[in-house]
């Protein structure tokens, strides 16, 4: 028996409470059934992907941008076949990652599974920050922005902070680039300033290059969040209000 779940594959329940509970339940079934059926020689294991997989769900959530940074479903199929071919009397009660299974089988060519070779892969959202990120996930491209260039860009966005935008949005949000944080006051003053971000309704954590992709429309906010390229702290429903603002920012670049 093989389930698509895994102990490793459970992170924040901020926006995925029901889904995470379901996966935890499946993981408990793996552990329980592995012991229940051990004397019958039936193996029970779980598998989970290391990256986003190019499925209809990913297409719906992230569109073409996220599909390009995903692996083909074949990697899960090949890993599942390898697991189901092992001796169930000794291989049971395990939680495996697809690429780790294939590496154990001697597979070295993972480009064959890339949905769009050359694109940086998106790590699976549910693996969390503790899972070691393979080099293949990273991009060799330098950040498009940095240092004073970020400040210069933020000044270009100031004209967008109109009374109309403030009345429609009504939140305080921050963008945390790691070394600097910018606070957008869409509640009262309509200003953009450098600060700590403390007290913000929503805080986006991302690198400057990901921010540029979001603003340019090269990747949707949802796709960036689900692929782990962006983290969101605070009210996710409020965060969705900012999609239209990001689109307006594109005109200022």
Short mmCIF file of C-alpha atoms in Angstrom, two decimals:
data_model
loop_
_atom_site.label_atom_id
_atom_site.label_comp_id
_atom_site.label_asym_id
_atom_site.label_seq_id
_atom_site.Cartn_x
_atom_site.Cartn_y
_atom_site.Cartn_z
CA UNK A 1 0.00 0.00 0.00
CA UNK A 2 1.30 3.48 -0.88
CA UNK A 3 -0.17 6.78 0.25
CA UNK A 4 0.65 10.30 -0.87
CA UNK A 5 1.46 11.86 2.48
CA UNK A 6 4.39 12.21 4.79
CA UNK A 7 5.50 13.32 8.24
CA UNK A 8 8.09 15.58 6.58
CA UNK A 9 5.37 17.08 4.45
CA UNK A 10 3.51 19.04 7.10
CA UNK A 11 4.21 22.69 7.84
CA UNK A 12 2.21 25.79 8.80
CA UNK A 13 -1.55 25.35 9.13
CA UNK A 14 -2.10 29.08 8.69
CA UNK A 15 -4.06 28.65 5.47
CA UNK A 16 -4.18 24.87 5.08
CA UNK A 17 -5.67 23.59 8.32
CA UNK A 18 -8.10 21.06 6.85
CA UNK A 19 -5.62 19.83 4.25
CA UNK A 20 -2.85 19.44 6.83
CA UNK A 21 -5.16 17.54 9.18
CA UNK A 22 -6.04 15.17 6.34
CA UNK A 23 -2.38 14.51 5.58
CA UNK A 24 -1.60 13.96 9.26
CA UNK A 25 -4.46 11.46 9.37
CA UNK A 26 -3.08 9.61 6.35
CA UNK A 27 0.36 9.53 7.96
CA UNK A 28 -1.12 8.00 11.10
CA UNK A 29 -2.78 5.36 8.90
CA UNK A 30 0.62 4.53 7.37
CA UNK A 31 2.13 3.95 10.80
CA UNK A 32 -0.87 2.01 12.11
CA UNK A 33 -1.41 -0.17 9.03
CA UNK A 34 2.30 -0.91 8.73
CA UNK A 35 2.20 -2.57 12.13
CA UNK A 36 -1.25 -4.11 11.61
CA UNK A 37 -0.29 -5.84 8.37
CA UNK A 38 3.36 -6.57 9.12
CA UNK A 39 2.71 -10.24 10.00
CA UNK A 40 0.89 -10.65 6.67
CA UNK A 41 3.91 -9.44 4.70
CA UNK A 42 2.08 -6.34 3.46
CA UNK A 43 4.13 -3.15 3.31
CA UNK A 44 2.53 0.25 3.92
CA UNK A 45 4.49 3.38 3.01
CA UNK A 46 4.04 7.03 2.02
CA UNK A 47 5.54 9.20 -0.70
CA UNK A 48 5.72 12.98 -1.15
CA UNK A 49 7.25 15.18 -3.89
CA UNK A 50 10.36 17.30 -3.35
CA UNK A 51 9.12 19.93 -5.80
CA UNK A 52 5.90 21.26 -7.20
CA UNK A 53 4.40 18.73 -9.63
CA UNK A 54 2.83 19.87 -12.92
CA UNK A 55 -0.76 18.88 -12.22
CA UNK A 56 -4.12 20.50 -12.95
CA UNK A 57 -4.14 21.81 -9.36
CA UNK A 58 -0.81 23.60 -9.83
CA UNK A 59 -2.03 25.01 -13.15
CA UNK A 60 -5.16 26.35 -11.45
CA UNK A 61 -3.25 27.89 -8.53
CA UNK A 62 -0.20 29.27 -10.28
CA UNK A 63 -0.82 29.16 -13.99
CA UNK A 64 1.94 28.83 -16.57
CA UNK A 65 4.54 30.51 -14.36
CA UNK A 66 4.31 27.81 -11.71
CA UNK A 67 3.95 24.98 -14.23
CA UNK A 68 7.31 25.99 -15.70
CA UNK A 69 8.99 25.57 -12.31
CA UNK A 70 7.45 22.15 -11.63
CA UNK A 71 8.48 18.58 -12.33
CA UNK A 72 6.47 16.15 -14.43
CA UNK A 73 4.18 13.62 -12.68
CA UNK A 74 6.45 10.88 -14.04
CA UNK A 75 8.91 11.43 -11.20
CA UNK A 76 6.24 10.41 -8.69
CA UNK A 77 5.27 7.44 -10.84
CA UNK A 78 8.85 6.19 -11.11
CA UNK A 79 9.48 6.66 -7.40
CA UNK A 80 6.21 4.87 -6.56
CA UNK A 81 7.18 1.96 -8.81
CA UNK A 82 10.56 1.70 -7.09
CA UNK A 83 8.93 1.68 -3.65
CA UNK A 84 6.30 -0.89 -4.62
CA UNK A 85 9.05 -3.14 -6.03
CA UNK A 86 10.84 -3.38 -2.71
CA UNK A 87 10.41 -6.26 -0.25
CA UNK A 88 7.27 -5.42 1.77
CA UNK A 89 8.45 -7.61 4.64
CA UNK A 90 11.37 -5.29 5.34
CA UNK A 91 10.30 -2.04 3.66
CA UNK A 92 7.26 -0.78 5.54
CA UNK A 93 6.24 2.20 7.66
CA UNK A 94 8.43 4.62 5.68
CA UNK A 95 7.85 8.23 4.65
CA UNK A 96 9.79 8.93 1.45
CA UNK A 97 10.53 11.85 -0.85
CA UNK A 98 10.33 11.07 -4.58
CA UNK A 99 13.80 12.26 -5.58
CA UNK A 100 15.44 10.61 -2.57
CA UNK A 101 13.93 7.26 -3.57
CA UNK A 102 15.20 7.61 -7.14
CA UNK A 103 18.67 8.62 -5.97
CA UNK A 104 18.75 5.42 -3.92
CA UNK A 105 17.84 3.56 -7.12
CA UNK A 106 20.82 5.10 -8.89
CA UNK A 107 19.01 7.77 -10.91
CA UNK A 108 21.25 10.79 -11.61
CA UNK A 109 19.46 12.50 -14.52
CA UNK A 110 16.67 14.54 -12.97
CA UNK A 111 16.43 16.95 -15.90
CA UNK A 112 14.27 14.31 -17.61
CA UNK A 113 11.57 15.08 -15.06
CA UNK A 114 11.72 18.88 -15.37
CA UNK A 115 8.58 20.29 -16.94
CA UNK A 116 10.58 23.20 -18.40
CA UNK A 117 14.35 22.54 -18.28
CA UNK A 118 16.36 25.63 -17.49
CA UNK A 119 13.81 27.10 -15.08
CA UNK A 120 14.60 27.11 -11.35
CA UNK A 121 12.45 24.47 -9.64
CA UNK A 122 9.94 25.39 -6.94
CA UNK A 123 10.37 23.35 -3.73
CA UNK A 124 7.18 21.75 -2.50
CA UNK A 125 5.41 24.15 -0.13
CA UNK A 126 4.64 21.52 2.50
CA UNK A 127 8.22 20.37 3.04
CA UNK A 128 9.00 23.47 5.09
CA UNK A 129 12.24 25.34 5.62
CA UNK A 130 14.04 22.47 7.36
CA UNK A 131 14.14 20.29 4.26
CA UNK A 132 17.53 20.61 2.51
CA UNK A 133 17.11 22.49 -0.74
CA UNK A 134 19.00 20.86 -3.64
CA UNK A 135 21.12 23.13 -5.82
CA UNK A 136 18.76 22.50 -8.72
CA UNK A 137 16.14 24.65 -6.99
CA UNK A 138 18.31 27.76 -7.05
CA UNK A 139 18.76 30.24 -9.85
CA UNK A 140 22.11 31.58 -11.00
CA UNK A 141 20.54 34.87 -12.02
CA UNK A 142 21.54 37.83 -9.82
CA UNK A 143 18.90 39.90 -8.05
CA UNK A 144 17.46 42.58 -10.29
CA UNK A 145 17.29 44.93 -7.32
CA UNK A 146 19.34 45.65 -4.27
CA UNK A 147 20.38 48.33 -1.82
CA UNK A 148 19.50 51.87 -2.94
CA UNK A 149 17.73 50.54 -6.04
CA UNK A 150 14.97 49.15 -3.82
CA UNK A 151 14.51 52.53 -2.16
CA UNK A 152 14.40 54.21 -5.57
CA UNK A 153 11.74 51.78 -6.75
CA UNK A 154 9.64 52.33 -3.64
CA UNK A 155 9.66 56.07 -4.29
CA UNK A 156 8.17 55.38 -7.72
CA UNK A 157 5.25 53.59 -6.07
CA UNK A 158 4.34 56.56 -3.84
CA UNK A 159 1.99 58.16 -6.42
CA UNK A 160 -0.13 55.02 -6.31
CA UNK A 161 -1.05 55.59 -2.66
CA UNK A 162 -4.19 57.53 -3.53
CA UNK A 163 -7.27 58.14 -1.33
CA UNK A 164 -9.18 55.73 -3.58
CA UNK A 165 -6.66 52.92 -3.00
CA UNK A 166 -6.64 53.64 0.75
CA UNK A 167 -10.44 53.50 0.97
CA UNK A 168 -10.59 50.21 -0.96
CA UNK A 169 -7.72 48.53 0.89
CA UNK A 170 -7.65 49.88 4.43
CA UNK A 171 -4.70 47.86 5.74
CA UNK A 172 -1.13 48.32 6.86
CA UNK A 173 1.21 45.93 5.07
CA UNK A 174 4.95 45.40 4.96
CA UNK A 175 7.42 43.86 2.51
CA UNK A 176 10.39 42.24 4.23
CA UNK A 177 13.39 41.83 1.90
CA UNK A 178 15.60 40.43 4.66
CA UNK A 179 17.95 43.34 5.17
CA UNK A 180 15.26 46.01 4.78
CA UNK A 181 11.53 46.23 5.40
CA UNK A 182 9.17 48.72 3.76
CA UNK A 183 5.83 49.61 5.30
CA UNK A 184 2.86 50.64 3.15
CA UNK A 185 0.29 52.60 5.16
CA UNK A 186 -2.99 52.05 3.33
CA UNK A 187 -5.03 52.87 6.42
CA UNK A 188 -4.26 56.50 7.13
CA UNK A 189 -1.28 58.38 5.75
CA UNK A 190 -0.85 56.70 2.39
CA UNK A 191 2.92 56.63 2.79
CA UNK A 192 5.69 54.16 2.04
CA UNK A 193 8.50 54.15 4.57
CA UNK A 194 11.34 51.99 5.78
CA UNK A 195 10.62 50.44 9.18
CA UNK A 196 10.30 47.31 11.27
CA UNK A 197 6.90 46.25 9.98
CA UNK A 198 5.69 45.73 13.54
CA UNK A 199 1.93 46.02 13.77
CA UNK A 200 1.36 45.35 10.06
CA UNK A 201 -1.83 43.49 9.16
CA UNK A 202 0.10 41.54 6.53
CA UNK A 203 3.84 41.04 6.00
CA UNK A 204 5.27 39.63 2.80
CA UNK A 205 8.71 38.02 3.04
CA UNK A 206 10.52 37.56 -0.27
CA UNK A 207 13.70 38.38 -2.13
CA UNK A 208 13.86 41.46 -4.36
CA UNK A 209 13.88 39.41 -7.56
CA UNK A 210 10.69 37.56 -6.58
CA UNK A 211 9.04 40.91 -5.79
CA UNK A 212 9.90 42.16 -9.27
CA UNK A 213 8.40 39.01 -10.82
CA UNK A 214 5.19 39.50 -8.82
CA UNK A 215 4.90 43.17 -9.80
CA UNK A 216 5.63 42.45 -13.47
CA UNK A 217 3.04 39.68 -13.47
CA UNK A 218 5.59 36.99 -14.28
CA UNK A 219 4.38 35.00 -11.28
CA UNK A 220 1.09 35.28 -9.40
CA UNK A 221 1.06 36.02 -5.69
CA UNK A 222 -0.65 32.69 -5.02
CA UNK A 223 1.97 30.81 -7.04
CA UNK A 224 4.85 32.56 -5.27
CA UNK A 225 3.28 31.72 -1.90
CA UNK A 226 2.49 28.08 -2.68
CA UNK A 227 5.95 27.46 -4.16
CA UNK A 228 7.69 28.86 -1.08
CA UNK A 229 9.20 31.84 -2.89
CA UNK A 230 7.10 34.15 -0.76
CA UNK A 231 5.99 33.87 2.86
CA UNK A 232 2.99 35.69 4.25
CA UNK A 233 2.44 36.53 7.90
CA UNK A 234 -0.90 37.83 9.05
CA UNK A 235 -4.35 37.79 7.49
CA UNK A 236 -4.23 35.92 4.17
CA UNK A 237 -7.61 37.25 3.07
CA UNK A 238 -6.34 40.80 3.53
CA UNK A 239 -3.23 39.88 1.56
CA UNK A 240 -5.37 39.00 -1.45
CA UNK A 241 -6.60 42.61 -1.57
CA UNK A 242 -3.12 43.67 -2.62
CA UNK A 243 -3.16 41.76 -5.92
CA UNK A 244 -4.68 44.76 -7.71
CA UNK A 245 -2.12 47.10 -6.13
CA UNK A 246 0.74 44.92 -7.35
CA UNK A 247 -0.73 45.14 -10.86
CA UNK A 248 -0.78 48.95 -10.63
CA UNK A 249 2.86 48.91 -9.49
CA UNK A 250 3.81 47.38 -12.84
CA UNK A 251 3.04 50.68 -14.54
CA UNK A 252 5.69 52.41 -12.43
CA UNK A 253 8.61 50.10 -13.27
#
